[in-house]
Amino acid sequence: MTSLVRRRLLAVAAALPVMPAFAQSRPLTCGELTAAQTEGPFFKTRTPLRVSLLEAGSKAPRLVVSGQVLSAQCRPVANALLDFWHADEDGEYDNAGFRYRGHQFADGEGRYRLVTIVPAEYPGRARHLHVKVQAPGKRVLTTQLYFRDEPGNRRDGLYRQDLEMRMAAKGAGEGRFDFVVEV
Ligand code: FE
């Protein structure tokens, strides 16, 4: 195969629609940018570069979050920056150090994968993750991700169904979420 043909084939493959791993709670709509949410009081800059936030000795249930960063035209955003932070197993944020904080870069197809624990709920909030997502050199999206079938979702005014991770069941250890950002 010539490299030109190969490049064309790769371009066609990249333009194909993205198939979700789980049944979706709503249709995939790359056209809509992911909703922004407040960053809250606990964001910190200069987080470590890492895909696993696991702490030695933690017995909290594991959580793997994966997905893709896409443009409104449903194109993968290569090398997008994702910076995650969340509460620990006691519902506390580490404001002195960087426990449960870390950033990573999506791969060439916009794919990311975060390995962490299920954060505890804290008073007044549904269980959630915080994240900032940014296409290279573009505007930062600050948002939050929510968990399936959490009783706290209904009581939290910030909760949005379109920010809920796709999960096989309540309490599942895997969540999927595709971000749609400005490019
Ligand atoms: Fe929070």
PDB file of C-alpha atoms and ligand atoms in Angstrom:
ATOM      1  CA  MET A   1       0.000   0.000   0.000  1.00  0.00           C
ATOM      2  CA  THR A   2       1.392   3.391  -0.872  1.00  0.00           C
ATOM      3  CA  SER A   3       1.732   5.807   1.998  1.00  0.00           C
ATOM      4  CA  LEU A   4      -0.713   8.173   0.290  1.00  0.00           C
ATOM      5  CA  VAL A   5      -3.411   5.488   0.129  1.00  0.00           C
ATOM      6  CA  ARG A   6      -2.653   4.498   3.693  1.00  0.00           C
ATOM      7  CA  ARG A   7      -3.005   8.104   4.800  1.00  0.00           C
ATOM      8  CA  ARG A   8      -6.328   8.414   2.974  1.00  0.00           C
ATOM      9  CA  LEU A   9      -7.623   5.228   4.622  1.00  0.00           C
ATOM     10  CA  LEU A  10      -6.601   6.509   8.039  1.00  0.00           C
ATOM     11  CA  ALA A  11      -8.398   9.782   7.344  1.00  0.00           C
ATOM     12  CA  VAL A  12     -11.576   7.878   6.409  1.00  0.00           C
ATOM     13  CA  ALA A  13     -11.320   5.741   9.560  1.00  0.00           C
ATOM     14  CA  ALA A  14     -10.906   8.851  11.717  1.00  0.00           C
ATOM     15  CA  ALA A  15     -14.075  10.364  10.243  1.00  0.00           C
ATOM     16  CA  LEU A  16     -16.253   7.329  11.103  1.00  0.00           C
ATOM     17  CA  PRO A  17     -18.750   7.806  13.928  1.00  0.00           C
ATOM     18  CA  VAL A  18     -17.590   6.830  17.402  1.00  0.00           C
ATOM     19  CA  MET A  19     -19.366   3.745  18.754  1.00  0.00           C
ATOM     20  CA  PRO A  20     -20.026   3.854  22.485  1.00  0.00           C
ATOM     21  CA  ALA A  21     -19.020   0.866  24.608  1.00  0.00           C
ATOM     22  CA  PHE A  22     -22.289   0.872  26.558  1.00  0.00           C
ATOM     23  CA  ALA A  23     -25.874   1.678  25.759  1.00  0.00           C
ATOM     24  CA  GLN A  24     -26.202   5.408  26.014  1.00  0.00           C
ATOM     25  CA  SER A  25     -28.611   7.298  28.203  1.00  0.00           C
ATOM     26  CA  ARG A  26     -29.029   9.716  25.301  1.00  0.00           C
ATOM     27  CA  PRO A  27     -27.988   9.771  21.654  1.00  0.00           C
ATOM     28  CA  LEU A  28     -24.414  10.765  20.875  1.00  0.00           C
ATOM     29  CA  THR A  29     -24.591  14.408  19.890  1.00  0.00           C
ATOM     30  CA  CYS A  30     -21.146  15.715  19.078  1.00  0.00           C
ATOM     31  CA  GLY A  31     -22.789  18.865  17.786  1.00  0.00           C
ATOM     32  CA  GLU A  32     -23.379  20.126  21.301  1.00  0.00           C
ATOM     33  CA  LEU A  33     -20.438  21.303  23.360  1.00  0.00           C
ATOM     34  CA  THR A  34     -20.211  19.602  26.740  1.00  0.00           C
ATOM     35  CA  ALA A  35     -21.885  21.772  29.363  1.00  0.00           C
ATOM     36  CA  ALA A  36     -19.589  23.860  31.541  1.00  0.00           C
ATOM     37  CA  GLN A  37     -19.873  23.800  35.323  1.00  0.00           C
ATOM     38  CA  THR A  38     -18.293  25.701  38.183  1.00  0.00           C
ATOM     39  CA  GLU A  39     -14.779  24.593  39.116  1.00  0.00           C
ATOM     40  CA  GLY A  40     -15.711  24.910  42.802  1.00  0.00           C
ATOM     41  CA  PRO A  41     -13.318  25.954  45.569  1.00  0.00           C
ATOM     42  CA  PHE A  42     -10.777  23.115  45.355  1.00  0.00           C
ATOM     43  CA  PHE A  43      -9.072  23.413  41.962  1.00  0.00           C
ATOM     44  CA  LYS A  44      -5.261  23.509  42.031  1.00  0.00           C
ATOM     45  CA  THR A  45      -2.834  24.188  39.209  1.00  0.00           C
ATOM     46  CA  ARG A  46       0.430  22.330  38.512  1.00  0.00           C
ATOM     47  CA  THR A  47      -0.994  18.868  39.076  1.00  0.00           C
ATOM     48  CA  PRO A  48       1.170  15.807  38.372  1.00  0.00           C
ATOM     49  CA  LEU A  49       1.141  14.258  34.900  1.00  0.00           C
ATOM     50  CA  ARG A  50      -0.349  10.771  35.478  1.00  0.00           C
ATOM     51  CA  VAL A  51      -3.256   8.591  34.373  1.00  0.00           C
ATOM     52  CA  SER A  52      -3.549   6.731  37.689  1.00  0.00           C
ATOM     53  CA  LEU A  53      -4.498   8.601  40.837  1.00  0.00           C
ATOM     54  CA  LEU A  54      -4.487   5.419  42.958  1.00  0.00           C
ATOM     55  CA  GLU A  55      -2.909   5.756  46.378  1.00  0.00           C
ATOM     56  CA  ALA A  56      -1.084   2.845  47.967  1.00  0.00           C
ATOM     57  CA  GLY A  57      -3.199   1.217  50.654  1.00  0.00           C
ATOM     58  CA  SER A  58      -6.534   2.732  49.651  1.00  0.00           C
ATOM     59  CA  LYS A  59      -9.379   0.228  49.967  1.00  0.00           C
ATOM     60  CA  ALA A  60     -11.879   2.478  48.196  1.00  0.00           C
ATOM     61  CA  PRO A  61     -13.642   0.948  45.173  1.00  0.00           C
ATOM     62  CA  ARG A  62     -11.739   1.481  41.937  1.00  0.00           C
ATOM     63  CA  LEU A  63     -13.058   3.572  39.089  1.00  0.00           C
ATOM     64  CA  VAL A  64     -11.856   3.666  35.498  1.00  0.00           C
ATOM     65  CA  VAL A  65     -13.163   6.518  33.360  1.00  0.00           C
ATOM     66  CA  SER A  66     -12.480   6.528  29.657  1.00  0.00           C
ATOM     67  CA  GLY A  67     -13.721   8.127  26.489  1.00  0.00           C
ATOM     68  CA  GLN A  68     -12.803  10.523  23.781  1.00  0.00           C
ATOM     69  CA  VAL A  69     -12.376  14.234  23.364  1.00  0.00           C
ATOM     70  CA  LEU A  70     -14.248  15.371  20.256  1.00  0.00           C
ATOM     71  CA  SER A  71     -14.960  18.544  18.378  1.00  0.00           C
ATOM     72  CA  ALA A  72     -18.495  19.721  17.623  1.00  0.00           C
ATOM     73  CA  GLN A  73     -17.911  18.150  14.185  1.00  0.00           C
ATOM     74  CA  CYS A  74     -17.321  14.784  15.947  1.00  0.00           C
ATOM     75  CA  ARG A  75     -13.621  14.776  15.092  1.00  0.00           C
ATOM     76  CA  PRO A  76     -11.195  13.418  17.672  1.00  0.00           C
ATOM     77  CA  VAL A  77      -9.107  16.085  19.389  1.00  0.00           C
ATOM     78  CA  ALA A  78      -5.582  14.675  19.495  1.00  0.00           C
ATOM     79  CA  ASN A  79      -3.432  15.588  22.501  1.00  0.00           C
ATOM     80  CA  ALA A  80      -6.259  17.299  24.378  1.00  0.00           C
ATOM     81  CA  LEU A  81      -5.363  18.149  27.964  1.00  0.00           C
ATOM     82  CA  LEU A  82      -7.518  16.621  30.723  1.00  0.00           C
ATOM     83  CA  ASP A  83      -6.971  17.678  34.327  1.00  0.00           C
ATOM     84  CA  PHE A  84      -8.996  15.697  36.900  1.00  0.00           C
ATOM     85  CA  TRP A  85      -9.542  16.284  40.605  1.00  0.00           C
ATOM     86  CA  HIS A  86     -11.983  14.787  43.071  1.00  0.00           C
ATOM     87  CA  ALA A  87     -12.696  14.105  46.733  1.00  0.00           C
ATOM     88  CA  ASP A  88     -11.126  11.133  48.514  1.00  0.00           C
ATOM     89  CA  GLU A  89     -12.859   8.192  50.215  1.00  0.00           C
ATOM     90  CA  ASP A  90     -13.854  10.489  53.109  1.00  0.00           C
ATOM     91  CA  GLY A  91     -15.260  13.245  50.908  1.00  0.00           C
ATOM     92  CA  GLU A  92     -12.220  15.492  51.468  1.00  0.00           C
ATOM     93  CA  TYR A  93     -10.073  17.285  48.900  1.00  0.00           C
ATOM     94  CA  ASP A  94      -6.312  17.361  49.314  1.00  0.00           C
ATOM     95  CA  ASN A  95      -5.558  21.066  49.348  1.00  0.00           C
ATOM     96  CA  ALA A  96      -2.041  20.646  50.745  1.00  0.00           C
ATOM     97  CA  GLY A  97      -0.817  18.111  48.183  1.00  0.00           C
ATOM     98  CA  PHE A  98      -2.001  16.373  45.044  1.00  0.00           C
ATOM     99  CA  ARG A  99      -3.879  13.256  46.156  1.00  0.00           C
ATOM    100  CA  TYR A 100      -6.621  12.523  43.592  1.00  0.00           C
ATOM    101  CA  ARG A 101      -5.361  15.222  41.287  1.00  0.00           C
ATOM    102  CA  GLY A 102      -3.628  14.690  37.974  1.00  0.00           C
ATOM    103  CA  HIS A 103      -3.511  15.717  34.358  1.00  0.00           C
ATOM    104  CA  GLN A 104      -2.975  13.719  31.190  1.00  0.00           C
ATOM    105  CA  PHE A 105      -3.047  14.178  27.432  1.00  0.00           C
ATOM    106  CA  ALA A 106      -5.430  12.352  25.120  1.00  0.00           C
ATOM    107  CA  ASP A 107      -3.796  10.194  22.458  1.00  0.00           C
ATOM    108  CA  GLY A 108      -3.795  10.823  18.707  1.00  0.00           C
ATOM    109  CA  GLU A 109      -7.457   9.723  18.500  1.00  0.00           C
ATOM    110  CA  GLY A 110      -8.521  11.922  21.397  1.00  0.00           C
ATOM    111  CA  ARG A 111      -8.805   8.927  23.739  1.00  0.00           C
ATOM    112  CA  TYR A 112      -8.166   9.212  27.458  1.00  0.00           C
ATOM    113  CA  ARG A 113      -8.282   6.824  30.399  1.00  0.00           C
ATOM    114  CA  LEU A 114      -8.295   7.743  34.083  1.00  0.00           C
ATOM    115  CA  VAL A 115      -7.695   5.152  36.807  1.00  0.00           C
ATOM    116  CA  THR A 116      -8.788   6.260  40.265  1.00  0.00           C
ATOM    117  CA  ILE A 117     -11.186   5.520  43.137  1.00  0.00           C
ATOM    118  CA  VAL A 118     -14.865   6.262  43.510  1.00  0.00           C
ATOM    119  CA  PRO A 119     -14.924   9.555  45.428  1.00  0.00           C
ATOM    120  CA  ALA A 120     -17.148   9.787  48.500  1.00  0.00           C
ATOM    121  CA  GLU A 121     -20.055  12.185  48.537  1.00  0.00           C
ATOM    122  CA  TYR A 122     -19.660  15.265  50.683  1.00  0.00           C
ATOM    123  CA  PRO A 123     -22.403  17.378  52.243  1.00  0.00           C
ATOM    124  CA  GLY A 124     -24.568  19.210  49.746  1.00  0.00           C
ATOM    125  CA  ARG A 125     -23.179  17.523  46.628  1.00  0.00           C
ATOM    126  CA  ALA A 126     -23.925  14.452  44.563  1.00  0.00           C
ATOM    127  CA  ARG A 127     -20.950  12.162  43.926  1.00  0.00           C
ATOM    128  CA  HIS A 128     -18.871  13.795  41.174  1.00  0.00           C
ATOM    129  CA  LEU A 129     -15.508  14.261  39.505  1.00  0.00           C
ATOM    130  CA  HIS A 130     -14.119  17.629  38.455  1.00  0.00           C
ATOM    131  CA  VAL A 131     -12.305  18.031  35.169  1.00  0.00           C
ATOM    132  CA  LYS A 132     -10.862  20.653  32.862  1.00  0.00           C
ATOM    133  CA  VAL A 133     -10.519  19.733  29.192  1.00  0.00           C
ATOM    134  CA  GLN A 134      -8.708  21.771  26.576  1.00  0.00           C
ATOM    135  CA  ALA A 135      -7.955  21.253  22.913  1.00  0.00           C
ATOM    136  CA  PRO A 136      -4.357  22.365  22.258  1.00  0.00           C
ATOM    137  CA  GLY A 137      -4.238  26.155  22.409  1.00  0.00           C
ATOM    138  CA  LYS A 138      -8.023  26.520  22.721  1.00  0.00           C
ATOM    139  CA  ARG A 139     -10.491  27.527  25.420  1.00  0.00           C
ATOM    140  CA  VAL A 140     -10.593  25.474  28.639  1.00  0.00           C
ATOM    141  CA  LEU A 141     -13.819  23.612  29.395  1.00  0.00           C
ATOM    142  CA  THR A 142     -14.379  23.282  33.145  1.00  0.00           C
ATOM    143  CA  THR A 143     -17.041  20.758  34.092  1.00  0.00           C
ATOM    144  CA  GLN A 144     -18.048  17.910  36.406  1.00  0.00           C
ATOM    145  CA  LEU A 145     -19.026  14.282  35.810  1.00  0.00           C
ATOM    146  CA  TYR A 146     -21.782  12.468  37.677  1.00  0.00           C
ATOM    147  CA  PHE A 147     -22.559   8.848  38.522  1.00  0.00           C
ATOM    148  CA  ARG A 148     -25.480   6.703  37.485  1.00  0.00           C
ATOM    149  CA  ASP A 149     -28.501   6.208  39.756  1.00  0.00           C
ATOM    150  CA  GLU A 150     -27.084   8.161  42.683  1.00  0.00           C
ATOM    151  CA  PRO A 151     -29.828   9.278  45.094  1.00  0.00           C
ATOM    152  CA  GLY A 152     -27.802  12.474  45.597  1.00  0.00           C
ATOM    153  CA  ASN A 153     -28.255  13.461  41.951  1.00  0.00           C
ATOM    154  CA  ARG A 154     -31.843  14.539  42.520  1.00  0.00           C
ATOM    155  CA  ARG A 155     -30.910  16.669  45.507  1.00  0.00           C
ATOM    156  CA  ASP A 156     -27.986  18.475  43.831  1.00  0.00           C
ATOM    157  CA  GLY A 157     -28.897  21.577  41.865  1.00  0.00           C
ATOM    158  CA  LEU A 158     -25.680  21.312  39.863  1.00  0.00           C
ATOM    159  CA  TYR A 159     -26.374  17.769  38.627  1.00  0.00           C
ATOM    160  CA  ARG A 160     -27.163  17.438  34.906  1.00  0.00           C
ATOM    161  CA  GLN A 161     -28.104  14.201  33.227  1.00  0.00           C
ATOM    162  CA  ASP A 162     -25.990  15.061  30.191  1.00  0.00           C
ATOM    163  CA  LEU A 163     -22.925  15.103  32.459  1.00  0.00           C
ATOM    164  CA  GLU A 164     -23.591  11.618  33.789  1.00  0.00           C
ATOM    165  CA  MET A 165     -21.012   8.972  32.848  1.00  0.00           C
ATOM    166  CA  ARG A 166     -22.313   5.975  30.917  1.00  0.00           C
ATOM    167  CA  MET A 167     -22.096   3.061  33.326  1.00  0.00           C
ATOM    168  CA  ALA A 168     -23.273  -0.530  32.963  1.00  0.00           C
ATOM    169  CA  ALA A 169     -25.084  -0.322  36.309  1.00  0.00           C
ATOM    170  CA  LYS A 170     -25.233   1.666  39.515  1.00  0.00           C
ATOM    171  CA  GLY A 171     -21.923   1.314  41.336  1.00  0.00           C
ATOM    172  CA  ALA A 172     -20.114  -0.041  38.260  1.00  0.00           C
ATOM    173  CA  GLY A 173     -16.375   0.474  38.345  1.00  0.00           C
ATOM    174  CA  GLU A 174     -16.210   1.761  34.793  1.00  0.00           C
ATOM    175  CA  GLY A 175     -17.616   4.927  33.354  1.00  0.00           C
ATOM    176  CA  ARG A 176     -17.467   6.358  29.869  1.00  0.00           C
ATOM    177  CA  PHE A 177     -17.743   9.959  28.875  1.00  0.00           C
ATOM    178  CA  ASP A 178     -16.972  11.756  25.628  1.00  0.00           C
ATOM    179  CA  PHE A 179     -16.188  15.450  25.925  1.00  0.00           C
ATOM    180  CA  VAL A 180     -17.089  17.871  23.147  1.00  0.00           C
ATOM    181  CA  VAL A 181     -14.901  20.962  23.216  1.00  0.00           C
ATOM    182  CA  GLU A 182     -14.167  24.062  21.192  1.00  0.00           C
ATOM    183  CA  VAL A 183     -11.372  23.600  18.671  1.00  0.00           C
TER     184      VAL A 183
HETATM  185 FE    FE B   1     -16.358  18.929  44.260  1.00  0.00          FE
END
